[in-house]
Amino acid sequence: MKVQGTAHKVGDHIDTDAIIPARFLVTTDSKVLGENCMEGLEAGWVSRVKENDVMVGGVNFGCGSSREHAPISILGAGIPVVLAHSFARIFYRNGFNMGLVLLEIGDDIDKFSDTDEIEVDTTTGVIKNMTTGVTVQAAAVPPFMQEILNVGGLVEYAKTKLA
């Protein structure tokens, strides 16, 4: 999968309550959750996002409580990929389970700034900063996980395998 969009950079230790505050957890509708994505960080943050933009996080992105609503809200905002220095373990698993691509790139995260144009190829792990010309190599998403992502997450994947 290839995605090209604008970078929306957030800081270190962005927790799930910043991604989607508890007051919005009254639904699992991705569109409604997406309208409130990152409200715990900045009111109206999502208004800057266009379909296929890329979130760029720092260290320990997605820490905090284990809520599947967090990756659902990111997807609902139109963001199919999150790049970060590192991810909280539970968020990482929840992200893939919900169909959100997460690529961990360590210190290379500093090569991306807010509003940079980014192209991500999840099959090869190549991430291009179209603004600066820098290319970063992340680990490619393994084929079996790519299958899960291609159908929209683990539940949909299980349905296809059990059908």
Backbone as a ProteinNet text record, in pm:
[ID]
protein_1_A
[PRIMARY]
MKVQGTAHKVGDHIDTDAIIPARFLVTTDSKVLGENCMEGLEAGWVSRVKENDVMVGGVNFGCGSSREHAPISILGAGIPVVLAHSFARIFYRNGFNMGLVLLEIGDDIDKFSDTDEIEVDTTTGVIKNMTTGVTVQAAAVPPFMQEILNVGGLVEYAKTKLA
[TERTIARY]
84.9	0	88.9	55.2	125.1	29.3	81.5	4.7	88.2	26.7	96.3	7	64.2	-12.2	76.6	12.9	81.5	108.9	225.6	262.3	194	143.9	88.1	166.6	264.6	357.4	303.1	311	272.5	394	387.8	505.1	527.1	608.3	638.4	527.9	514.8	423	278	233.8	94	10.8	-72.6	-149.2	-284.9	-350.6	-477.8	-586.6	-574.2	-671.4	-651.1	-529.3	-504.9	-558.8	-541.9	-587.6	-739.8	-807.6	-954.3	-996.9	-1029.5	-1068.5	-1189.5	-1193.4	-1296.6	-1438.5	-1459.8	-1595.9	-1652.1	-1566	-1610.6	-1625.5	-1607.9	-1610.1	-1750.4	-1848.4	-1988.1	-2030.8	-1936.4	-1965.5	-1843.5	-1865.3	-1754.1	-1755.6	-1841.4	-1850.8	-1721.6	-1646.4	-1515.8	-1525.3	-1630	-1644.6	-1663.2	-1749.2	-1773.9	-1646.9	-1581.3	-1456.2	-1351	-1344.6	-1248.5	-1268.5	-1392.6	-1421.8	-1365.7	-1332.6	-1280.5	-1137.1	-1071.5	-934.9	-842.2	-761.2	-661	-721.2	-849.7	-914.6	-849.4	-790.8	-723.2	-588.6	-540	-413.5	-439.8	-534.7	-565.9	-706.4	-790.9	-927.8	-922.5	-997.9	-1005.3	-886.9	-799.3	-678.6	-712.8	-817	-851.7	-894	-927.9	-972.7	-861.7	-737.6	-624.3	-598.9	-662.4	-632.4	-714.1	-645.2	-710.7	-695.6	-780.6	-775.1	-634.4	-580.8	-448.8	-331.1	-356.4	-245.8	-180.4	-63.2	16.4	43.3	15.2	48.2	192.2	266.2	406.2	421.1	445.6	456.6	599.4	619.1	751.4	770.8	829.1	857.3	729.6	705.6	598.9	459.3	439.4	309.2	203.2	88.9	-22.7	-16.9	63.7	70.6	-62.1	-77.4	-200.2	-288.2	-416.9	-510.5	-523.9	-569.5	-589	-727.8	-738.4	-868.5	-858.3	-938.8	-941.1	-993.6	-1062.4	-1116.4	-1005.8	-886.6	-778.4	-738	-700.1	-668.3	-789.8	-908.6	-1028.9	-1048.5	-1022.9	-1040.3	-938.7	-816.6	-714.8	-757.3	-801.6	-852.3	-973.9	-1063.3	-1183.1	-1154.4	-1038.6	-996.2	-938.6	-919.8	-866.1	-718	-658.8	-515.3	-494	-434.8	-416.4	-283.2	-188.8	-54	-6.9	56.6	124.4	270.4	359.2	502.3	536.7	625.2	666.9	806.8	869.5	996.7	974.2	868.3	831.6	684.5	625.1	484.3	471.5	368.9	333.3	287.5	326.7	303.1	155.2	66.9	-75.2	-134.9	-96.4	-146.3	-101.7	22.3	74.8	-11.8	-42.1	-126.5	-267.8	-325.9	-460.5	-465.6	-361.4	-358.1	-372	-289.3	-297.2	-429	-476.3	-603.9	-718.5	-710	-815.2	-790.3	-672.8	-642.9	-558.6	-493.9	-409.6	-264	-197.2	-56.3	29.4	120	210.9	353.6	436.9	576.3	666.9	750.5	843.8	977.3	1027.3	1150.5	1258.1	1242.7	1347	1383.7	1512.8	1559.5	1536.5	1507.9	1478.1	1351.3	1272.4	1151	1184.4	1305.2	1346.8	1367.5	1360	1375.2	1242.7	1137.8	1005.2	953	897.9	842.1	694.3	626.3	485	471	375.2	338.7	428.6	530.3	607.2	514.1	539.5	467.9	543.8	471.5	533.4	468.3	551.6	502.4	550.1	458.3	488.8	449.3	542	513.6	523.1	409.4	409.1	464	458.6	507.9	659.7	726.6	873.7	930.1	849.2	896.9	968.2	964.6	1031.3	940.6	997.9	926	1004	938.6	1004.6	946.3	1035.3	994.1	1004.8	891.2	888.8	929.2	918.5	954.1	1106	1174.3	1319.6	1401.8	1338	1409.7	1472.9	1455.4	1512.8	1428.7	1496.9	1430.7	1476.8	1379.9	1405.7	1355.8	1428.5	1388	1336.6	1209.4	1150.2	1138.8	1114.5	1085.7	954	952.2	829.2	727.8	601.2	496.4	499.6	513.6	518.7	393.3	407.2	293.6	167.5	181	60.8	-9.4	68.5	6.7	-52	12.2	-40.7	-177.9	-194.4	-324.7	-430.8	-395.3	-487.9	-526.1	-427.4	-453	-538.7	-510.7	-581.5	-731.4	-773.9	-917	-980.6	-900.4	-957.2	-940.3	-851.5	-824.2	-847.3	-819.3	-820.7	-959.3	-1062.7	-1198	-1239.3	-1216.6	-1250.7	-1166.7	-1041.1	-951.7	-1005.4	-1044.5	-1098.3	-1224.4	-1310.1	-1432.1	-1400.7	-1298.1	-1261.9	-1204.8	-1135.5	-1074.3	-1175.1	-1280.3	-1380.2	-1498.6	-1502.8	-1617	-1614
-117.9	0	123.5	219.5	347.8	456.9	544.4	657.1	782.2	889	1016.7	1124	1202.1	1307.5	1398.2	1489	1587.8	1529.6	1561.1	1517.4	1605.9	1540.9	1610.7	1560.8	1640.9	1597.2	1629.3	1529.9	1544	1503.7	1520.9	1500.9	1360.5	1353.4	1228.3	1195.1	1069	1018.9	1066.2	1064.2	1097.1	977.4	999.2	886.9	874.3	763.3	735.8	835.1	897.8	999.3	1128.3	1155.9	1270.3	1239.4	1114.7	1074.7	1081.2	1023.2	1028.8	1030.8	1149.6	1160.9	1073.8	1032.4	940.2	990.4	1119.8	1171.9	1137.8	1096.8	1061.5	910.4	833.4	687.4	629.1	704.1	658.9	594.5	579.2	520.4	443.9	356.9	293.8	334.6	430.8	481.4	556.6	504.8	563.4	708	743.4	881.9	976.7	939.2	1023.1	1032.6	919.7	922	1005.8	992.9	1069.6	1219.2	1261.6	1405.1	1461.2	1373.7	1416.1	1368.5	1320.8	1272.6	1384.1	1352.5	1441.6	1560	1551.3	1657.8	1674.2	1567.7	1576.9	1646.5	1665.2	1735.6	1881.6	1903	2039.4	2040.1	2125	2137	2173.5	2100.6	2129.3	2079.7	2001.7	1952.6	1886.2	1807.8	1727.6	1813.2	1938.1	2024.7	2049.2	2025.7	2043.4	1919.5	1809	1680	1659.9	1607.9	1564.9	1413.8	1352	1206.9	1166.9	1061.3	1004.5	1083.8	1180.1	1245.7	1145.2	1180.2	1089.5	1153.6	1080.5	1129.1	1089.6	1182	1158.8	1180.2	1071.6	1077.8	1064.4	1083.2	1071.8	939.7	949	832.4	786.8	655.8	595.5	641.5	656.1	699.2	595.9	642.8	554.2	494	552.7	501.2	527.8	473.2	494	371.1	394.3	282.4	208.8	86.4	3.2	29.3	125.5	151.8	142.5	52.3	34.7	158.2	243.7	366.6	457.6	451.6	540.7	516.1	394.2	374.9	393.7	360	380.2	529.2	614.3	759.1	814	760.7	804.8	766.1	641.8	598.6	680.9	707.3	785.5	927.7	979.5	1114.5	1115.5	996.4	988.1	957.8	926.9	899.8	748.1	692.6	547.1	497.7	591.7	554.6	646.8	586.7	664.3	621.9	720.1	697.4	745.2	676	721.7	670.6	737.1	688.2	549.5	538.8	409.9	414.6	297	284.5	209.7	246.5	165.7	29.3	-75.1	-211.7	-242	-207.5	-239.4	-159.4	-32	48.9	-11.1	-57.4	-116	-233.8	-321.4	-437.6	-393.2	-301.5	-252.3	-184.5	-110.3	-42.1	-138.2	-239.6	-338.9	-415.1	-445.5	-515.6	-435.5	-303.8	-216.9	-178.2	-210.9	-180	-56.1	-6.6	112.8	71.2	126.9	97.2	179.7	112.3	177.4	139.8	240.7	216.3	286.3	207.1	257.5	285.5	410.8	446.9	508.2	499.1	545.5	691.2	721.3	859.8	922.4	840.7	896.4	980.3	971	1051.3	1199.6	1236.1	1376.7	1430.8	1344.8	1387.1	1433.2	1436.8	1476.6	1589.6	1690.2	1806.3	1821	1896	1925.3	1989.7	1948.1	1994.5	1942.9	1861.8	1799.5	1709	1697.1	1600.9	1468.7	1362.9	1232.2	1127.1	1035.7	918.9	794.9	705.2	583.7	462.5	370	243	135.1	86.1	-10.8	-146.5	-175.9	-304.3	-312.6	-200.8	-199	-133.5	-54.8	19.1	148.4	187.9	311.5	430.6	529.5	651.7	768.1	842.9	956.1	1086.2	1175.6	1311	1388.7	1412.2	1477.8	1625	1682.4	1823	1840.6	1751	1765.4	1673.3	1572.1	1476.6	1362	1357.6	1251.8	1124.6	1010.3	880	800.7	738.1	657.9	515.8	418.9	279.4	226.8	194.1	127.2	-20.3	-100.7	-241.3	-249	-326.8	-345.4	-420.6	-394.5	-468.7	-611.9	-711.5	-850.8	-888	-977.4	-1012.9	-1055.5	-1133.9	-1178.4	-1061.8	-961.9	-843.9	-753.1	-749.2	-672.5	-726.6	-859	-920.2	-871	-864	-814.8	-670.3	-588.2	-446.6	-430.5	-511.5	-498.6	-520.7	-600.1	-626	-540.9	-453.4	-361.8	-401.8	-496.5	-532	-678.7	-715.9	-855.5	-920.1	-847.5	-904.8	-938.5	-844.3	-869.7	-982.5	-988.3	-1095.2	-1231.5	-1239	-1364.8	-1405.3	-1308.5	-1339.4	-1401	-1347.8	-1400.8	-1541.2	-1570.4	-1702.1	-1805.7	-1761.1	-1853.8	-1871.1	-1788.4	-1793.4	-1917.5
0	0	0	-85.6	-88.7	-43.4	41.4	93.3	75.5	27.3	18.6	78.5	169.6	234.1	315.9	385.8	469	607.1	661	795.7	898.9	1002.6	1119	1238.6	1281.1	1384.5	1523.3	1609.8	1750	1833.4	1963.6	2047.6	2099	2202.4	2271.1	2371	2400.9	2504.5	2482.8	2358.4	2328.3	2371.6	2473.1	2526.8	2458.7	2486	2419.5	2459.5	2576.2	2615.7	2537.6	2493.1	2404.6	2264.9	2221.8	2088.7	2080.7	2178	2182.4	2329.6	2380.8	2521.9	2557.4	2682.1	2730.7	2703.5	2703.8	2683	2545	2451.8	2317	2297.3	2402.4	2390	2398.8	2355.6	2359.7	2228.4	2135.1	2004.8	1954.5	1858.9	1788.5	1641.2	1606.8	1470.4	1437	1340.2	1308.6	1263	1190.8	1144.3	1262.9	1356.7	1474.5	1559.4	1581.8	1657.7	1585.4	1453.4	1374.1	1384	1397.2	1411.7	1541.6	1635.7	1766.1	1790.8	1685.2	1696.7	1745.4	1843.5	1903.7	1980.2	2013.3	2092.5	2229.4	2281.9	2410.3	2401	2280.7	2257.7	2224.3	2133.3	2087.5	2028.8	2080.1	2028	1880	1798.1	1655.5	1574.3	1635.7	1566.6	1434	1432.4	1315.3	1195.4	1216.6	1106	1002.5	1039.4	946.9	860.9	894	830.8	703.9	600.9	477.9	467.1	387.8	363.7	319	377.6	348.1	403.3	492.4	560.4	654.6	706.2	788.2	923.9	1031.8	1164.8	1194.9	1255.8	1290.5	1440.4	1512.8	1657.8	1704.7	1833.3	1892.8	1964.1	2081.4	2164.5	2234.7	2239.3	2318.3	2274.9	2146.2	2094.6	2131	2179.7	2212.6	2351	2439	2576.3	2647.3	2765.1	2841.2	2837.4	2845.4	2854.8	2721.6	2731.9	2613.5	2558.6	2468.7	2408.8	2257.4	2202.1	2057	1986.3	2060.2	2001.7	1948.2	2007.6	1965	1819.2	1781	1638.8	1547.7	1596	1514.8	1486.9	1586	1565.7	1465.8	1468.9	1372.9	1231.4	1214.5	1084.1	1042.5	1136.6	1107.6	1067.3	1110.5	1070.8	929.6	870.7	735	729.6	844.2	852.7	852.8	744.7	738.9	795.2	821.2	863.6	975.4	1076.5	1180.2	1181.3	1172.2	1188.3	1328.9	1397.9	1529.6	1561.7	1656.7	1709.6	1767.2	1851.8	1910.9	1951.4	1964.3	2002	2133.9	2210.4	2326.2	2275.3	2345.7	2300.4	2272.4	2364.5	2347	2232.2	2220.1	2109.3	1975.7	1970	1846.8	1802.7	1895.9	1862.6	1824.9	1902.5	1872.5	1736.1	1701.6	1572.7	1456.9	1455.1	1347.5	1352.6	1473.6	1485.3	1424.1	1429.3	1376.7	1230.3	1176.2	1036.8	1016.3	1121.6	1113.9	1096.3	995.4	970.6	1066.9	1136.3	1231	1194	1168.6	1133.1	1233.2	1296.9	1397.7	1329.9	1343.8	1272.1	1361.5	1492.6	1583.5	1562.4	1571.6	1561.8	1424.7	1323.2	1190.3	1191.4	1298.1	1308.4	1301.2	1343.5	1342.1	1201	1101.2	961.6	901.1	984.6	938.5	1026	961.6	1031.3	997.9	1081.3	1056.5	919.3	843.9	708.3	595.8	626.4	517.9	438.2	310.1	226.9	234	265.7	289.1	200.3	150	78	153.3	183.8	258.6	174.8	160.5	95.2	202.4	247.9	357.8	314.6	186.6	137	144.6	113.6	114.7	240.7	310.7	427.7	392.4	266.2	224	253.9	323.2	358.4	298.9	211	144.4	196	237.3	269.9	139.5	76.6	-54.1	-43.2	74.7	96.2	100.5	170.6	188.8	99.2	40.7	-42.9	34.9	165.2	249.1	237.5	231.2	230.7	352.1	418.1	537.9	510.5	561.2	546.4	679.6	684.3	800.6	767.5	867.4	841.5	765	658.9	582.3	668.1	643.7	712.7	659	747.1	700.7	620.8	523.6	437.2	512.7	620.6	691.6	760.7	807	868.5	760.6	643.6	531.2	491.7	496.2	466.7	564.6	692.2	795	766.2	732.4	702.9	577.5	476.3	348.1	359.1	457.6	472.9	583.7	645.8	744.3	889.2	917.7	1056.5	1084.9	1208.8	1249.1	1244	1283.7	1282.5	1139.3	1048.3	907.9	849.6	888.8	843.4	889.7	1016.6	1069.8	996.5	963.6	889.6	753.9	686.4	553.5	564.5	672.9	690.4	737.5	805	857.2	762.8	658.9	565.4	480.4
[MASK]
+++++++++++++++++++++++++++++++++++++++++++++++++++++++++++++++++++++++++++++++++++++++++++++++++++++++++++++++++++++++++++++++++++++++++++++++++++++++++++++++++++

